[in-house]
């Protein structure tokens, strides 16, 4: 049986490659010495793309035969899904299999910021405990008012975990949900009502700077902000300003506006915990995401459908 031509964008695990190799003949975009000539001469040969790094415009423009894009990750702000849908190209992503991991990463960050995990660990490791005495008291996460900006699949998993800490849960989404949590009409109204604000919306133009200076001021000088959504969702300059001037108390950030670059101002702050976009990055969850990427492609090859299309492509 002849294998279907598949263009790989970004890196792929051995497990994914092994699972796809029987059905697909895989070429890797980053291995081509001259990207522009490769796309001009062969970009139109591929009916299928697998990507862990979005879908660049030059690839889409060149992809005359493209029918399916299987993307690794639930967020797909680096893929023009509307343009793909208009051309009848099915785009799939990996929802749900990472909800628990990303929610767990939020809990890890929340505890690290509130209990000053890194400062107290340094105190123990450096010998300062013996020379200077006990570490200063920190803030409990128990019984807090928590605001979830984006009560979707991951937002709901975060809410479940917050219940364990007796949190009072508030949220803002585009739409009100049938849940026993308090809804607020705007991000600023949500921030005003809570002590801990976590952003977990998609990225892209619609959510750009949803968390701005007004929202941070509303969160207040005792407030903590967490971003596990996308760097674009928070106005990073306003966030730095709010942290420097005590408009909020601290932050835990997994995502940044110009990844993998992180502003030096954030790196220098003691009241901030920084992660290199690792919300879903465990062996187990990344394997489950990879398996779903593979299932989407194998099902497409079998009957032309994908298991988990993005909303824009559900009617194709
Ligand atoms: P989801 O189920 O689609 O939930 C997204 C939520 O955001 C929904 O509640 C949605 O509101 C809300 N939302 C969308 N646009 C909004 C807007 N303009 N204003 C207010 N709320 C808005 O997605 P998910 O599976 O939970 O994933 C959410 C996002 O998390 C991903 O898109 C990605 O950016 C991020 N993520 C990050 C990591 C990481 O490693 N840090 C890992 C995975 C995902 P409605 O319910 O009203 O539509």
Coordinates of C-alpha atoms and ligand atoms in Angstrom, one line a residue:
X1 CA 0.0 0.0 0.0
X2 CA 1.4 3.4 -0.9
X3 CA 1.9 5.7 2.1
X4 CA 0.3 9.1 2.3
X5 CA 2.7 12.0 2.2
X6 CA 2.9 13.8 5.6
X7 CA 4.8 17.0 6.3
X8 CA 6.0 17.4 9.9
X9 CA 6.3 20.9 11.4
X10 CA 8.2 21.1 14.7
X11 CA 9.5 18.1 16.6
X12 CA 7.8 14.8 17.2
X13 CA 8.5 12.0 19.8
X14 CA 9.8 8.6 18.6
X15 CA 6.5 7.1 19.9
X16 CA 4.5 9.4 17.5
X17 CA 6.8 8.8 14.6
X18 CA 6.7 5.0 15.1
X19 CA 2.9 5.0 15.2
X20 CA 2.7 7.1 12.0
X21 CA 5.5 5.5 9.9
X22 CA 3.5 2.6 8.6
X23 CA 0.7 4.7 7.1
X24 CA 2.6 7.9 6.3
X25 CA 5.8 8.9 4.4
X26 CA 7.1 11.7 6.7
X27 CA 9.2 14.7 5.6
X28 CA 10.4 17.1 8.2
X29 CA 10.2 20.8 7.3
X30 CA 13.1 21.9 9.5
X31 CA 15.4 19.4 7.8
X32 CA 15.0 21.1 4.4
X33 CA 18.1 23.2 3.7
X34 CA 16.2 25.8 1.6
X35 CA 12.7 26.3 3.0
X36 CA 11.5 28.7 0.4
X37 CA 12.6 26.5 -2.6
X38 CA 11.3 23.3 -0.8
X39 CA 7.9 24.9 -0.3
X40 CA 7.8 26.3 -3.8
X41 CA 8.7 22.9 -5.4
X42 CA 7.1 20.4 -3.0
X43 CA 4.9 22.2 -0.6
X44 CA 1.9 21.4 -2.7
X45 CA 2.5 17.6 -2.5
X46 CA 1.2 17.0 1.0
X47 CA -2.4 16.2 1.8
X48 CA -1.5 15.9 5.5
X49 CA 0.5 17.9 8.1
X50 CA 1.4 17.0 11.6
X51 CA 2.5 20.0 13.7
X52 CA 3.8 20.7 17.2
X53 CA 4.5 24.3 16.2
X54 CA 1.5 25.8 14.5
X55 CA 0.9 26.3 10.8
X56 CA 3.1 29.1 9.3
X57 CA 1.4 31.2 6.6
X58 CA 4.1 30.3 4.0
X59 CA 3.3 26.6 4.5
X60 CA -0.5 27.1 4.2
X61 CA 0.0 29.2 1.1
X62 CA 2.1 26.5 -0.6
X63 CA -0.1 23.6 0.5
X64 CA -2.4 23.2 -2.6
X65 CA -3.4 19.6 -1.8
X66 CA -3.7 20.0 2.0
X67 CA -6.7 18.2 3.5
X68 CA -5.8 17.7 7.2
X69 CA -3.7 19.3 9.9
X70 CA -3.2 17.3 13.1
X71 CA -1.9 19.7 15.8
X72 CA -0.3 18.8 19.1
X73 CA -1.9 20.8 21.9
X74 CA -5.3 22.1 22.7
X75 CA -4.5 25.8 21.9
X76 CA -4.3 26.5 18.2
X77 CA -3.8 30.2 18.1
X78 CA -0.8 29.7 15.8
X79 CA -3.1 28.1 13.1
X80 CA -5.5 30.1 11.0
X81 CA -8.3 27.6 11.5
X82 CA -10.9 29.8 9.8
X83 CA -8.8 30.0 6.6
X84 CA -8.3 26.2 6.7
X85 CA -12.0 25.6 7.2
X86 CA -12.8 27.9 4.2
X87 CA -10.5 25.7 2.1
X88 CA -12.1 22.5 3.4
X89 CA -8.9 21.6 5.4
X90 CA -9.7 19.8 8.6
X91 CA -7.7 20.9 11.7
X92 CA -7.6 18.7 14.8
X93 CA -6.2 19.4 18.2
X94 CA -5.8 17.6 21.6
X95 CA -8.5 18.7 24.0
X96 CA -9.3 17.1 27.4
X97 CA -6.3 14.7 27.7
X98 CA -4.3 17.6 29.3
X99 CA -6.9 19.1 31.5
X100 CA -5.7 17.5 34.7
X101 CA -2.0 18.2 34.1
X102 CA -2.5 21.9 33.4
X103 CA -4.8 22.2 36.4
X104 CA -2.2 20.5 38.5
X105 CA 0.4 22.9 37.2
X106 CA -1.7 25.8 38.4
X107 CA -1.9 24.3 41.9
X108 CA 1.9 23.8 41.9
X109 CA 2.4 27.5 40.9
X110 CA -0.2 28.7 43.4
X111 CA 1.4 26.9 46.3
X112 CA 4.9 27.9 45.2
X113 CA 3.9 31.6 45.1
X114 CA 1.8 31.7 48.3
X115 CA 4.1 29.5 50.4
X116 CA 7.3 31.0 48.9
X117 CA 8.5 27.5 48.0
X118 CA 11.6 28.7 46.2
X119 CA 12.7 31.2 48.9
X120 CA 12.2 28.8 51.8
X121 CA 13.9 26.0 49.9
X122 CA 16.9 28.3 49.4
X123 CA 16.8 29.1 53.1
X124 CA 17.0 25.3 53.9
X125 CA 19.6 24.5 51.3
X126 CA 22.0 27.4 52.0
X127 CA 22.3 26.8 55.7
X128 CA 20.5 30.1 56.5
X129 CA 18.1 28.2 58.7
X130 CA 20.9 27.3 61.0
X131 CA 22.7 30.7 60.8
X132 CA 19.7 33.1 60.7
X133 CA 16.8 31.1 62.2
X134 CA 13.3 30.2 61.0
X135 CA 12.0 31.3 57.6
X136 CA 9.3 34.1 57.7
X137 CA 5.7 33.1 57.7
X138 CA 4.0 32.8 54.3
X139 CA 0.4 33.0 53.0
X140 CA -2.1 30.1 53.1
X141 CA -4.0 29.0 50.0
X142 CA -6.8 27.7 52.1
X143 CA -10.3 29.3 51.9
X144 CA -9.4 31.9 49.2
X145 CA -11.7 33.6 46.7
X146 CA -10.4 32.4 43.4
X147 CA -11.3 33.8 40.0
X148 CA -11.1 31.7 36.8
X149 CA -10.8 33.7 33.6
X150 CA -12.1 31.1 31.0
X151 CA -14.2 28.4 32.6
X152 CA -13.6 25.9 29.8
X153 CA -12.3 22.3 30.0
X154 CA -9.1 23.2 31.9
X155 CA -10.9 26.0 33.9
X156 CA -13.4 23.5 35.2
X157 CA -10.5 21.2 36.2
X158 CA -8.9 24.1 38.1
X159 CA -12.2 24.8 39.8
X160 CA -12.4 21.1 41.0
X161 CA -9.0 21.4 42.5
X162 CA -9.8 24.7 44.2
X163 CA -12.7 23.1 46.0
X164 CA -10.3 20.9 47.9
X165 CA -8.8 24.1 49.3
X166 CA -12.2 25.3 50.4
X167 CA -12.1 28.1 47.8
X168 CA -15.0 30.3 46.9
X169 CA -15.0 30.1 43.1
X170 CA -15.8 33.0 40.7
X171 CA -15.4 33.1 36.9
X172 CA -15.8 35.0 33.7
X173 CA -16.2 33.4 30.3
X174 CA -17.8 34.5 27.1
X175 CA -20.9 32.7 28.3
X176 CA -22.5 32.0 31.7
X177 CA -22.3 28.3 32.7
X178 CA -24.7 26.1 34.7
X179 CA -22.3 25.8 37.6
X180 CA -22.4 26.6 41.3
X181 CA -19.8 29.4 40.9
X182 CA -20.3 33.2 40.8
X183 CA -20.3 34.7 37.3
X184 CA -19.0 38.2 36.5
X185 CA -19.6 40.1 33.3
X186 CA -16.1 41.4 32.8
X187 CA -12.5 40.4 33.7
X188 CA -12.2 43.5 35.8
X189 CA -15.4 42.7 37.8
X190 CA -14.0 39.2 38.3
X191 CA -10.7 40.5 39.5
X192 CA -12.4 43.0 41.9
X193 CA -14.2 40.0 43.6
X194 CA -11.3 37.7 44.2
X195 CA -7.8 37.4 45.8
X196 CA -6.4 34.9 43.2
X197 CA -6.9 35.3 39.5
X198 CA -6.0 32.6 37.0
X199 CA -6.2 33.1 33.2
X200 CA -6.9 30.0 31.2
X201 CA -8.5 31.2 28.0
X202 CA -7.3 30.6 24.4
X203 CA -4.8 33.0 22.9
X204 CA -5.3 35.0 19.7
X205 CA -6.7 38.4 18.9
X206 CA -10.0 37.9 20.8
X207 CA -8.3 37.5 24.1
X208 CA -5.3 39.8 23.6
X209 CA -4.5 41.8 26.8
X210 CA -7.8 40.6 28.5
X211 CA -5.7 41.1 31.7
X212 CA -4.6 44.7 31.5
X213 CA -3.7 47.4 34.0
X214 CA -7.4 47.9 35.0
X215 CA -7.8 44.2 35.8
X216 CA -4.6 44.1 37.8
X217 CA -5.5 47.2 39.7
X218 CA -8.9 45.7 40.5
X219 CA -7.2 42.5 41.8
X220 CA -5.5 44.7 44.4
X221 CA -2.4 44.8 46.5
X222 CA -3.0 41.4 48.1
X223 CA -3.9 39.8 44.9
X224 CA -2.1 37.0 43.1
X225 CA -2.2 36.6 39.3
X226 CA -1.5 33.3 37.4
X227 CA -1.3 32.9 33.7
X228 CA -1.4 29.4 32.2
X229 CA -3.3 30.6 29.0
X230 CA -1.0 32.3 26.5
X231 CA 1.4 35.2 27.0
X232 CA -0.8 37.4 24.8
X233 CA -3.7 37.2 27.3
X234 CA -1.9 39.4 29.8
X235 CA -0.4 42.8 29.1
X236 CA 3.1 41.9 30.2
X237 CA 4.3 45.6 30.6
X238 CA 1.3 46.3 32.8
X239 CA 1.9 43.2 34.8
X240 CA 5.5 44.1 35.4
X241 CA 4.4 47.6 36.4
X242 CA 1.8 46.3 38.8
X243 CA 4.3 43.9 40.4
X244 CA 7.0 46.6 40.8
X245 CA 4.6 49.1 42.3
X246 CA 2.8 46.7 44.6
X247 CA -0.5 47.0 42.8
X248 CA -0.6 43.2 43.1
X249 CA 1.2 40.9 45.5
X250 CA 2.7 38.3 43.2
X251 CA 2.4 36.1 40.2
X252 CA 2.9 32.7 38.8
X253 CA 3.6 32.6 35.0
X254 CA 3.8 29.6 32.7
X255 CA 3.5 31.6 29.5
X256 CA 5.0 34.9 28.1
X257 CA 4.5 37.3 25.3
X258 CA 7.7 36.6 23.5
X259 CA 8.5 33.0 24.4
X260 CA 11.1 31.7 25.0
X261 CA 12.3 35.1 26.1
X262 CA 11.2 36.3 29.5
X263 CA 11.7 40.0 30.5
X264 CA 14.6 40.5 32.9
X265 CA 12.3 42.5 35.2
X266 CA 10.3 39.4 35.9
X267 CA 13.4 37.2 36.4
X268 CA 14.6 39.6 39.1
X269 CA 11.4 39.6 41.2
X270 CA 11.2 37.5 44.4
X271 CA 7.4 37.4 44.4
X272 CA 7.1 35.8 41.0
X273 CA 7.5 32.1 40.0
X274 CA 8.3 31.5 36.4
X275 CA 7.9 28.3 34.4
X276 CA 9.0 27.7 30.8
X277 CA 5.6 26.8 29.3
X278 CA 5.4 23.4 30.9
X279 CA 1.6 23.3 31.8
X280 CA 1.1 19.9 30.2
X281 CA 4.8 18.8 30.1
X282 CA 4.8 15.4 31.8
X283 CA 5.8 12.1 30.1
X284 CA 2.3 10.7 30.7
X285 CA 0.3 13.7 29.4
X286 CA 2.6 14.4 26.4
X287 CA 2.3 10.7 25.4
X288 CA -1.5 11.0 25.6
X289 CA -1.5 14.1 23.5
X290 CA 0.8 12.5 21.0
X291 CA -1.5 9.4 20.8
X292 CA -4.5 11.7 20.0
X293 CA -2.5 13.5 17.3
X294 CA -1.8 10.1 15.8
X295 CA -5.4 8.9 16.1
X296 CA -6.7 12.0 14.3
X297 CA -4.4 11.2 11.3
X298 CA -5.1 7.5 11.2
X299 CA -8.9 8.1 11.4
X300 CA -8.6 10.7 8.7
X301 CA -6.8 8.3 6.5
X302 CA -9.4 5.7 7.1
X303 CA -12.7 7.6 6.6
X304 CA -11.8 11.3 6.0
X305 CA -12.9 12.5 9.5
X306 CA -10.9 13.4 12.6
X307 CA -11.6 12.5 16.2
X308 CA -11.2 16.0 17.7
X309 CA -11.7 18.8 15.2
X310 CA -11.3 22.4 16.3
X311 CA -14.6 24.2 16.5
X312 CA -14.1 26.0 13.2
X313 CA -13.8 22.7 11.4
X314 CA -16.6 20.7 13.1
X315 CA -19.0 21.0 10.2
X316 CA -16.6 20.0 7.4
Ligands
LIG1 P1 -11.8 25.7 26.2 O1 -12.5 24.5 26.8 O2 -12.2 26.1 24.8 O3 -12.0 26.9 27.2 C1 -11.7 28.2 26.9 C2 -12.5 29.1 27.9 O4 -12.1 30.5 27.6 C3 -14.0 29.0 27.6 O5 -14.6 29.1 28.9 C4 -14.3 30.3 26.8 O6 -15.5 30.9 27.1 C5 -13.2 31.3 27.4 N1 -13.0 32.3 26.5 C6 -12.7 32.3 25.2 N2 -12.6 33.5 24.6 C7 -12.9 34.4 25.6 C8 -13.0 35.8 25.7 N3 -12.7 36.6 24.6 N4 -13.3 36.3 26.9 C9 -13.5 35.6 28.0 N5 -13.5 34.2 28.0 C10 -13.1 33.6 26.8 O7 -10.2 25.5 26.2 P2 -9.3 24.6 27.2 O8 -9.2 23.2 26.7 O9 -9.8 24.8 28.6 O10 -7.9 25.4 27.0 C11 -7.8 26.8 27.3 C12 -6.5 27.3 26.9 O11 -5.5 27.0 27.8 C13 -5.9 26.9 25.5 O12 -6.5 27.5 24.4 C14 -4.5 27.3 25.7 O13 -4.3 28.6 25.3 C15 -4.2 27.2 27.2 N6 -3.4 26.0 27.5 C16 -2.2 26.3 28.1 C17 -1.3 25.2 28.4 C18 0.0 25.4 29.0 O14 0.9 24.6 28.9 N7 0.2 26.5 29.8 C19 -1.7 23.9 28.1 C20 -3.0 23.7 27.6 C21 -3.8 24.8 27.3 P3 -16.9 30.1 26.6 O15 -17.0 28.9 27.5 O16 -18.0 31.0 27.0 O17 -16.7 29.8 25.2

